[in-house]
Amino acid sequence: MTSNQYDAIIIGGGHNGLVAAAYLARAGKKVVVLERRPIVGGAAVTEEIFPGYKFTEFSYVVSLLRPEIIRDLELPKHGLKILPLPSTFTPMEYGDYLAAWDDHDLTRRELYRHSPKDAEAYDEYARVMARAAKAIKPIINLIPPDPSSMSIRDLMGLLKVGQYAASLKEKELYMIAKLATQSSADLLEEWFETDALKGTKAASGIIGTFLGPRSPGTAYVLLHHYMGEIDGAFRAWGFAKNGSGGVSGSIYNAAKALGVETRVNSSVKQVKVKNGRAVGVVLENGDEIDSKVVMSAADPKRTFLQFVEGKYFPDDFVTAIQNFRTRGSSGKVNIALSKLPNFTALPYKGNGADSVLHRGAVSISPSIDYIERAYDDAKYGQISKRPYLDMIFPSMIDPGMAPPGQHVMSCFVQYAPYDLEGGWNDQKRDELGEAVIATIEEYAPNIRECIVGMQVISPKDIESIAGITGGNIFHGELLLHQIFFLRPVPQWADFRTPLKGYYFGASGAHPGGGVMGAPGMLAAKEILKDGVI
Amino acid sequence: MFNLKTTPFHERTSALCQPQNWRKWAGYFVVGSYEHVLDREYWAIRNAAALIDVTPLIKYIIQGKDAAALLHRVTTRDIHKMKVGQVAYTGWCDEDGKMIDDGTVSRLEDRTFRLTAAEPNLRWLTMNAVGMDASITEVTDDMAALSFQGPNTRKVLNLVCEKSVDDLKYFRLMTNKIKGVDVTISRTGYTGDLGYEIWMNNKDALKIWDALMEVGADYGITPVGILAMDMARVEAGLFMLDVDYTSTTHAWIESQKSSPFELGLDWTVALDKPGYFVGRRALEREKKNGSEWKMVGLAVDWVGMEDIFKRIDLPPQIPGSAIRASLPVMVGNVQVGYASTSTWSPLLKTYIALAHLQRPYYEIGTDVRMEITVEHHRQHAPAKVVKLPFYEPEWKKK
Ligand SMILES: Cc1cc2nc3c(=O)[nH]c(=O)nc-3n(C[C@H](O)[C@H](O)[C@H](O)COP(=O)(O)OP(=O)(O)OC[C@H]3O[C@@H](n4cnc5c(N)ncnc54)[C@H](O)[C@@H]3O)c2cc1C
């Protein structure tokens, strides 16, 4: 018999919810995770939509997963293996390609083929970005201080950030200021001349935002993606064995071993409040569960506008959450393949089992203009006619992902606006799928004959399947006004909420989205600090 | 399919490379060693004629009315004073007077220079050339280069070249022909011995190699890999980017950077030259205040080292090649610096190192101790700060 009295309830069994639960259980607390879906993992799941073909359904690559979480929760013991993704190929519009490798000399050689100047600038750019990331990282590691609060804790935190900023060299501060305000196109055009290089780099500045490479602020997102590179890991981007579900699965196993109870098919309707404190939850099916604290690991809109009645929050808080930008702009197409699509830029021989191209990522980002044009469509509510695509072939990295000799392909697509003109329906979803296939076809003409099955995921589907309001992949855009002490809203970036006993620790919290685990871990630590449980 | 480049000499070098010992160098594969032990290769440098493929050296042709002005601005040497046919070794610095890279400048014609570098510098050069009439062309992949080092090299060149090299002075260059093929020959090298570097078009590479090997056979010509060269360059007191110092463009923190003074390059910093050059103000300041660090030579005291080994009943063990690992250097119990490359010198029969020491310990004659590992235990062997180079044969410059 499971008792219905817990130290902590975690709403949402995404990877952050599982991380938070594991940390709380590790501290000896009695924890239950409530997940509305029949499986845990949230946006980090692997599902067999077509039998035998495993789709890493939403999230597909890992770089930001925090090493201390891997160590603290002993994730490798629980199945985590992050396999290398050694290259990125960008096919060009005129038939050549640009490749980037995990090996410095190889990358330089390849870039040199296109532009000797870029080959060199690439090194320096990487160093400058890594230095800026290094400079910013300690700020990320501090609990976000709230500059308007007078509490000692916040002032100390702010002091630390200030002291740290003062220790930076002028050049670094200048660089950070620039990164915070520029568009990724501006930044990249200062450095490079090769279109495919600029396009591919710019792409990482728009992922998960509803912005184009020429929108100010996107340069920061570029930097955000460098964070993974400064932990001393050369192959920062990797593919988890068994896909992103492999990451969640290992966290789930670790949490379970620590005594965490997980209930799937348990959708939370509301947080119970008594004497101004969160004291449990009511499920959609009417069941009630009691606890000393409740943490939401769902998206911010659900967390604050749906689970809790507005009367428990100050008005400006509610308004701020309403204004929190969660515009979904990306979709996903997962494809089961009878064989590998053959790219004209670098055709394979035989069945492609030894194709270098397919072992890494393939990026459809021939130029900044290409992406900006894709954004132009989205700005006015249309699916990009020629979207930016980031593709991997999971079965080439982890052979267990598809039946022998067969393959799976993961295509991240941008832009597919959540607020589509006329709204999303089956026909529009098909249009999104067609835009993706037609785009791939331009570079790999045999794509259609390879397809065994296809799953098209619109931002609306991200919302309905993964349960992310607005369908934004990061639960809220990674924009400068939505990070650090501003995430999700000013004054409440420390995982606490205006409702006592109610905490928030998912991608919409500091330090943000991605399969990183940091919001869950940090929130759990704050809960423990408060000493209520 | 996707791999680094091989040099135009690959057909020959790969056939000769017995241990399959290949090293990566600036995006190329080159031979680390041709034989299983380095002795013969090392001694070819010191006693005969060593033929070393140095094609990966990064090479730029800088041309135009302002070519001299550009190099004058970027490097620390007085480029305007250079005559046609002269070669100058130089470092170049950032605005803070810290080293970016080092290499040689050759004045090929009045308005044409060749610059060699360890790392790509095209971006830096281009940024400094704004508004100047100077084109910068990288020719690394078009131009093969052989370093021909050792006391017999002059004799061999005189036999194989159309014109005698007898009058070619130290750090000068000449055009010449070998088997009817145009080459440039400079009296330069990275071994501290008599030696030349031969610059040619890629397409002529094998022809030149074969001609040298054929004529050189009677003079002990030996293909030599970069590992033996590494031992010789330490004896010659020559340092290497990324091993003995960190370029400012790579450094994560300030303390990783070095000024030319700190690397003992005082003689290359022409503070008396007219006009601005990058880093000038910082270098003037350092010149006045003295340097915190200095790169010096360390000679390990053999008897002292022997004593340490004797304690555990072992004869002294010596490394068979240069060691590119940082070794702490102590005075008393305080670390005062570190050795960045150390090697056994087969010629001097001394364990030597290039070391970076703090003021005042860098003075010649200072007694220090350098870390050695004796049967898994760290020990400190007595050593003395000595003047660089460790070895300089009288024929090097004659
Ligand atoms: C298409 C796509 C591609 C992506 N690609 C990458 C990538 O390659 N690399 C990367 O690092 N990141 C990627 N991301 C982002 C990353 O997947 C997310 O930021 C991360 O997985 C979110 O984790 P989370 O635990 O914060 O929230 P989620 O994973 O969203 O978990 C929230 C959970 O709460 C549950 N929930 C919601 N409402 C209720 C309720 N009422 N009751 C109970 N449970 C509820 C949901 O079902 C869900 O399981 C991608 C995201 C998407 C959508």
mmCIF file of C-alpha atoms in Angstrom, chain A residues 21-154:
data_model
loop_
_atom_site.group_PDB
_atom_site.id
_atom_site.type_symbol
_atom_site.label_atom_id
_atom_site.label_comp_id
_atom_site.label_asym_id
_atom_site.label_seq_id
_atom_site.Cartn_x
_atom_site.Cartn_y
_atom_site.Cartn_z
ATOM 1 C CA ALA A 21 13.296 13.892 -6.989
ATOM 2 C CA ALA A 22 16.563 11.970 -6.979
ATOM 3 C CA TYR A 23 18.383 14.753 -5.134
ATOM 4 C CA LEU A 24 15.634 14.996 -2.541
ATOM 5 C CA ALA A 25 15.555 11.229 -2.045
ATOM 6 C CA ARG A 26 19.316 11.240 -1.764
ATOM 7 C CA ALA A 27 18.863 13.577 1.183
ATOM 8 C CA GLY A 28 16.562 10.987 2.751
ATOM 9 C CA LYS A 29 13.230 12.532 1.760
ATOM 10 C CA LYS A 30 10.117 10.675 0.761
ATOM 11 C CA VAL A 31 9.295 11.781 -2.749
ATOM 12 C CA VAL A 32 6.687 11.020 -5.370
ATOM 13 C CA VAL A 33 6.855 12.078 -9.010
ATOM 14 C CA LEU A 34 3.521 12.546 -10.784
ATOM 15 C CA GLU A 35 3.566 12.325 -14.539
ATOM 16 C CA ARG A 36 0.536 12.780 -16.761
ATOM 17 C CA ARG A 37 1.901 10.617 -19.588
ATOM 18 C CA PRO A 38 2.262 6.828 -19.467
ATOM 19 C CA ILE A 39 6.041 7.275 -19.671
ATOM 20 C CA VAL A 40 8.529 9.525 -17.927
ATOM 21 C CA GLY A 41 11.087 11.767 -19.613
ATOM 22 C CA GLY A 42 8.967 14.671 -20.872
ATOM 23 C CA ALA A 43 10.733 16.160 -23.875
ATOM 24 C CA ALA A 44 13.590 13.697 -23.375
ATOM 25 C CA VAL A 45 11.962 10.425 -24.366
ATOM 26 C CA THR A 46 12.532 7.612 -26.824
ATOM 27 C CA GLU A 47 9.487 5.910 -28.301
ATOM 28 C CA GLU A 48 8.893 3.177 -30.845
ATOM 29 C CA ILE A 49 6.259 4.880 -32.954
ATOM 30 C CA PHE A 50 6.921 2.262 -35.627
ATOM 31 C CA PRO A 51 7.800 -1.116 -34.106
ATOM 32 C CA GLY A 52 11.519 -1.743 -34.146
ATOM 33 C CA TYR A 53 12.441 1.863 -34.905
ATOM 34 C CA LYS A 54 13.299 3.915 -31.850
ATOM 35 C CA PHE A 55 12.688 7.615 -32.195
ATOM 36 C CA THR A 56 14.446 10.055 -29.939
ATOM 37 C CA GLU A 57 11.190 11.848 -30.173
ATOM 38 C CA PHE A 58 11.890 15.448 -29.220
ATOM 39 C CA SER A 59 15.317 16.218 -27.819
ATOM 40 C CA TYR A 60 18.048 14.387 -29.730
ATOM 41 C CA VAL A 61 21.541 15.558 -28.727
ATOM 42 C CA VAL A 62 23.117 16.122 -25.326
ATOM 43 C CA SER A 63 25.741 18.618 -24.414
ATOM 44 C CA LEU A 64 24.587 20.538 -21.422
ATOM 45 C CA LEU A 65 23.826 17.699 -19.031
ATOM 46 C CA ARG A 66 25.683 18.777 -15.929
ATOM 47 C CA PRO A 67 28.676 16.580 -15.082
ATOM 48 C CA GLU A 68 28.042 16.881 -11.341
ATOM 49 C CA ILE A 69 24.608 15.365 -11.827
ATOM 50 C CA ILE A 70 26.149 12.489 -13.749
ATOM 51 C CA ARG A 71 28.532 11.937 -10.844
ATOM 52 C CA ASP A 72 26.175 12.634 -7.928
ATOM 53 C CA LEU A 73 23.455 10.339 -9.219
ATOM 54 C CA GLU A 74 25.931 7.795 -10.611
ATOM 55 C CA LEU A 75 24.129 7.888 -13.933
ATOM 56 C CA PRO A 76 26.626 5.704 -15.821
ATOM 57 C CA LYS A 77 25.850 2.955 -13.317
ATOM 58 C CA HIS A 78 22.198 3.400 -14.235
ATOM 59 C CA GLY A 79 22.728 3.135 -17.961
ATOM 60 C CA LEU A 80 23.899 6.536 -19.182
ATOM 61 C CA LYS A 81 26.325 6.455 -22.088
ATOM 62 C CA ILE A 82 26.919 9.556 -24.142
ATOM 63 C CA LEU A 83 28.320 8.558 -27.505
ATOM 64 C CA PRO A 84 30.379 10.884 -29.662
ATOM 65 C CA LEU A 85 28.911 12.835 -32.533
ATOM 66 C CA PRO A 86 32.146 13.567 -34.342
ATOM 67 C CA SER A 87 31.155 15.909 -37.142
ATOM 68 C CA THR A 88 28.684 18.298 -38.685
ATOM 69 C CA PHE A 89 28.172 18.417 -42.440
ATOM 70 C CA THR A 90 26.535 21.368 -44.096
ATOM 71 C CA PRO A 91 25.670 20.569 -47.697
ATOM 72 C CA MET A 92 25.927 23.663 -49.842
ATOM 73 C CA GLU A 93 23.497 24.866 -52.432
ATOM 74 C CA TYR A 94 25.922 24.244 -55.293
ATOM 75 C CA GLY A 95 26.862 20.678 -54.417
ATOM 76 C CA ASP A 96 29.899 20.990 -52.194
ATOM 77 C CA TYR A 97 29.784 20.659 -48.425
ATOM 78 C CA LEU A 98 31.393 22.135 -45.355
ATOM 79 C CA ALA A 99 32.390 19.762 -42.579
ATOM 80 C CA ALA A 100 33.364 20.486 -39.005
ATOM 81 C CA TRP A 101 35.114 17.820 -36.947
ATOM 82 C CA ASP A 102 35.860 17.180 -33.332
ATOM 83 C CA ASP A 103 39.518 17.225 -34.352
ATOM 84 C CA HIS A 104 40.988 20.659 -34.587
ATOM 85 C CA ASP A 105 43.467 19.956 -37.388
ATOM 86 C CA LEU A 106 40.861 18.243 -39.534
ATOM 87 C CA THR A 107 38.440 21.113 -39.139
ATOM 88 C CA ARG A 108 41.086 23.625 -40.035
ATOM 89 C CA ARG A 109 42.039 21.648 -43.114
ATOM 90 C CA GLU A 110 38.425 21.477 -44.210
ATOM 91 C CA LEU A 111 37.694 25.129 -43.587
ATOM 92 C CA TYR A 112 40.883 26.056 -45.334
ATOM 93 C CA ARG A 113 39.473 24.495 -48.469
ATOM 94 C CA HIS A 114 36.748 27.138 -48.401
ATOM 95 C CA SER A 115 38.535 30.108 -46.891
ATOM 96 C CA PRO A 116 42.010 30.287 -45.333
ATOM 97 C CA LYS A 117 40.904 33.319 -43.384
ATOM 98 C CA ASP A 118 37.907 31.541 -41.926
ATOM 99 C CA ALA A 119 40.051 28.555 -41.042
ATOM 100 C CA GLU A 120 42.033 30.791 -38.803
ATOM 101 C CA ALA A 121 39.238 32.974 -37.541
ATOM 102 C CA TYR A 122 37.434 29.787 -36.543
ATOM 103 C CA ASP A 123 40.093 28.978 -33.982
ATOM 104 C CA GLU A 124 40.124 32.424 -32.575
ATOM 105 C CA TYR A 125 36.356 32.688 -32.550
ATOM 106 C CA ALA A 126 36.124 29.398 -30.688
ATOM 107 C CA ARG A 127 38.611 30.668 -28.129
ATOM 108 C CA VAL A 128 36.910 33.998 -27.690
ATOM 109 C CA MET A 129 33.538 32.295 -27.282
ATOM 110 C CA ALA A 130 34.959 29.718 -24.918
ATOM 111 C CA ARG A 131 36.563 32.494 -22.889
ATOM 112 C CA ALA A 132 33.303 34.390 -22.775
ATOM 113 C CA ALA A 133 31.507 31.199 -21.773
ATOM 114 C CA LYS A 134 34.123 30.651 -19.100
ATOM 115 C CA ALA A 135 33.577 34.190 -17.914
ATOM 116 C CA ILE A 136 29.824 33.741 -17.762
ATOM 117 C CA LYS A 137 29.761 30.249 -16.338
ATOM 118 C CA PRO A 138 30.395 31.173 -12.694
ATOM 119 C CA ILE A 139 27.421 33.507 -12.922
ATOM 120 C CA ILE A 140 25.295 30.590 -14.063
ATOM 121 C CA ASN A 141 26.531 28.504 -11.181
ATOM 122 C CA LEU A 142 25.468 31.062 -8.596
ATOM 123 C CA ILE A 143 21.908 31.035 -7.456
ATOM 124 C CA PRO A 144 20.428 33.937 -9.332
ATOM 125 C CA PRO A 145 20.420 36.945 -7.091
ATOM 126 C CA ASP A 146 17.458 39.234 -7.227
ATOM 127 C CA PRO A 147 18.806 42.752 -7.516
ATOM 128 C CA SER A 148 15.651 44.378 -6.135
ATOM 129 C CA SER A 149 15.537 42.307 -2.972
ATOM 130 C CA MET A 150 17.248 43.310 0.243
ATOM 131 C CA SER A 151 17.691 39.856 1.706
ATOM 132 C CA ILE A 152 21.213 39.012 2.825
ATOM 133 C CA ARG A 153 21.276 35.954 0.650
ATOM 134 C CA ASP A 154 20.458 37.875 -2.484
#
